[in-house]
Amino acid sequence: MDKIAILCSGGDSCGMNPAIKRFVEYSFSKNLQPYFVYGGYEGLIDNKIQEATYADVTGIIHRGGTKIYSSRSKRFKEKKYRDIAAKNLKNLGITKLVVLGGDGSFRGIDIFFQEHKISFCGIPATIDNDINGTQYCLGVDTALNVIKVATDNIRDTAASFKRAFVIEVMGKGCGYLALVSALTSGAEMCLIPEIPYDLEALKKRYLKEIDQGRNYFIAIVAEGLDNAKEIALWFEKEIGFESRVTTLGHIQRGGNPTVRERLMAYQFATYAIDALSEGKTNAVICYNNGAFDFKNIDEVNAKKYEIDENLLELGKCLLNK
Ligand code: F6P
């Protein structure tokens, strides 16, 4: 029986648990022995690798986070620890690895593969949705829904006062979460690292809108800009509205995975196991324009993720006009 392991690395994201469940069940159906690596690359180094059973994955499909834990491993950046990790896998006879994670995790597994030739398939998993080569990463849909509920709630109180609310959302250096959230929650402002913003132009529009009866503002800003307080102050000074800041923080990482997330997790895990069974050695399973495709890890890691032009176009008036 061939042995296959799964690990989660970097920030956890909703959809990891459904993917882990599918991984175990589908492995058994393909006559593979599934293993869990507990705690990401840290667990790989510390040999926290155990056989997985059906019982391990009962009752997890609806849970956020990851049953097998995650980590951001500094040690995995050093060759001596990657050598230990490879030895641990080889001692157990594990020849295939499924890696759920973001761009940092993919850079790590790329080097690991070049050094040790242990086959892997990457599943893009990060709420930031910032992996080059795929339009969708596991976790982003649930995170967007968490932000939607929070923003709708804030709107209730915003509409009851004459106030401006600045909501900071996650995404590291990427503005995807902020842009999609602003578009889908009817925000008046959206600031993201990818596009220079023009406060003077926005001010002109806002003052006109206030004349026409606007009574509150919702601004969504990406954490990468680190300017939520500054923007709140700007609303007070330049627009004349009392303001409040809400940093949504880690609530965006948790919750009950959406239906879309669960279905995508099942498909990602299935494709990953199929790819490894068919002899792919260093692929990432991507999702673009409604279809799955495999990309070589070099191609994925070669470029920084760029937000789709159509989305940027839709968001233009929230960004700077
Ligand atoms: O990459 C996912 C993410 O949630 C980012 O949006 C955020 O900047 C970061 O992780 C937070 O990391 P940590 O959980 O280590 O504080």
Coordinates of N, CA and C and ligand atoms in Angstrom, one line a residue, residues 72 126-128 170-172 223 250 253, ligand 1:
R72 N 3.7 28.4 11.2 CA 4.6 29.1 10.3 C 6.0 28.8 10.7
T126 N -5.7 29.8 1.6 CA -5.5 31.0 2.3 C -6.7 32.0 2.2
I127 N -7.1 32.6 3.3 CA -8.2 33.6 3.1 C -7.8 34.8 2.3
D128 N -6.5 35.0 2.2 CA -6.0 36.2 1.4 C -6.3 36.1 -0.1
M170 N -8.5 41.7 6.6 CA -7.2 41.0 6.4 C -6.8 40.9 5.0
G171 N -5.7 40.3 4.7 CA -5.2 40.1 3.3 C -3.7 40.3 3.1
K172 N -3.0 40.5 4.2 CA -1.6 40.8 4.1 C -1.4 41.9 3.1
E223 N -5.7 45.6 5.3 CA -4.7 45.7 6.4 C -3.3 46.1 5.9
H250 N -8.9 38.3 13.5 CA -8.9 36.8 13.3 C -10.3 36.2 13.2
R253 N -10.8 34.4 10.0 CA -10.2 33.1 9.7 C -11.1 31.9 10.1
Ligands
F6P1 O1 -2.4 34.8 5.6 C1 -3.5 34.8 6.3 C2 -3.6 35.9 7.4 O2 -4.8 35.8 8.1 C3 -3.3 37.3 6.8 O3 -4.5 37.9 6.3 C4 -2.9 38.0 8.0 O4 -2.1 39.1 7.7 C5 -2.0 37.0 8.7 O5 -2.5 35.7 8.3 C6 -2.1 37.0 10.2 O6 -1.2 36.1 10.7 P1 -1.1 35.5 12.1 O7 -2.3 34.6 12.3 O8 0.1 34.8 12.2 O9 -1.2 36.7 13.1

